[in-house]
Amino acid sequence: GGIITQTPKFLIGQEGQKLTLKCQQNFNHDTMYWYRQDSGKGLRLIYYSITENDLQKGDLSEGYDASREKKSSFSLTVTSAQKNEMAVFLCASMGDTYAEQFFGPGTRLTVL
Amino acid sequence: QQKVQQSPESLIVPEGGMASLNCTSSDRNVDYFWWYRQHSGKSPKMLMSIFSNGEKEEGRFTVHLNKASLHTSLHIRDSQPSDSALYLCAASMSNYNVLYFGSGTKLTVEP
């Protein structure tokens, strides 16, 4: 088994601020993902990475940057926080194509 | 346009009843479907996946897939209050590492 950890658990920022969310996995999975989930809704893909130093944009990438410096870690940066993007950000990883995606516990973002 | 549509948006069933959830994809390249369950305040966890026509059963949970219509359904028999959760359908395509998620069905099982 393995685990995905996300830090911080709660993130409070000011409008216009640059904020960074971090994710670590010890599954030794190649592919990692960042999703955004608005309250009670589905998941929208922001960025994913199929290997170290690779980055692929999802449907919601505008306003975000990502970084995959190591196989085990994937960071997401909100470049300029906006009040309408208060949500839970979920990190996930997957071993093989058609395998299960495993999710971290999430980071809840609040923008004041 | 969203690739995956789920219905209903919310569903209330009595304890012991049958819950039926639906999911359809609008993209003919989709060939694999997933069902995830997310309890309130928790992260999603995979329930079942299916890629062949027909049905697949695991305990109280049954998944159907009609590849011609790109429609999948999840049926939960003998529903329990612990089944109350957001159920997310996702679809993927050959050789792609991306899952496309629907908006979810919120299931409430009333004791």
Tab-separated table of C-alpha atoms in Angstrom, chain A residues 58-105:
chain	number	residue	atom	x	y	z
A	58	GLY	CA	-6.085	20.056	-17.948
A	59	ASP	CA	-9.301	21.901	-18.772
A	60	LEU	CA	-8.891	24.283	-15.807
A	61	SER	CA	-5.192	25.243	-16.044
A	62	GLU	CA	-5.637	28.988	-16.539
A	63	GLY	CA	-4.578	30.820	-13.377
A	64	TYR	CA	-2.466	27.920	-12.135
A	65	ASP	CA	1.114	26.682	-12.510
A	66	ALA	CA	2.471	23.272	-11.571
A	67	SER	CA	5.841	21.699	-10.924
A	68	ARG	CA	7.033	18.060	-10.819
A	69	GLU	CA	10.669	18.125	-9.760
A	70	LYS	CA	10.655	14.606	-8.333
A	71	LYS	CA	8.683	11.461	-9.111
A	72	SER	CA	7.173	11.512	-5.626
A	73	SER	CA	6.084	15.157	-5.476
A	74	PHE	CA	3.811	17.472	-7.418
A	75	SER	CA	3.168	21.116	-6.525
A	76	LEU	CA	0.407	23.452	-7.633
A	77	THR	CA	0.631	27.245	-7.543
A	78	VAL	CA	-2.364	29.548	-7.652
A	79	THR	CA	-0.789	32.484	-9.452
A	80	SER	CA	-3.262	35.149	-8.246
A	81	ALA	CA	-5.931	33.944	-5.825
A	82	GLN	CA	-9.512	34.972	-6.605
A	83	LYS	CA	-12.537	34.850	-4.324
A	84	ASN	CA	-14.491	32.621	-6.734
A	85	GLU	CA	-11.935	29.826	-6.561
A	86	MET	CA	-12.535	28.812	-2.972
A	87	ALA	CA	-12.596	25.044	-3.264
A	88	VAL	CA	-10.939	21.804	-2.236
A	89	PHE	CA	-7.856	20.891	-4.255
A	90	LEU	CA	-7.251	17.165	-4.577
A	91	CYS	CA	-4.005	15.499	-5.578
A	92	ALA	CA	-4.078	11.997	-7.048
A	93	SER	CA	-1.657	9.444	-8.448
A	94	MET	CA	-1.930	6.434	-10.728
A	95	GLY	CA	0.440	3.599	-11.561
A	96	ASP	CA	-0.600	2.204	-14.951
A	97	THR	CA	-3.111	3.324	-17.583
A	98	TYR	CA	-6.524	1.904	-16.631
A	99	ALA	CA	-5.396	1.498	-13.045
A	100	GLU	CA	-7.144	3.075	-10.086
A	101	GLN	CA	-6.393	6.678	-9.178
A	102	PHE	CA	-5.640	7.192	-5.485
A	103	PHE	CA	-6.476	10.517	-3.900
A	104	GLY	CA	-4.937	12.567	-1.135
A	105	PRO	CA	-7.042	14.117	1.652
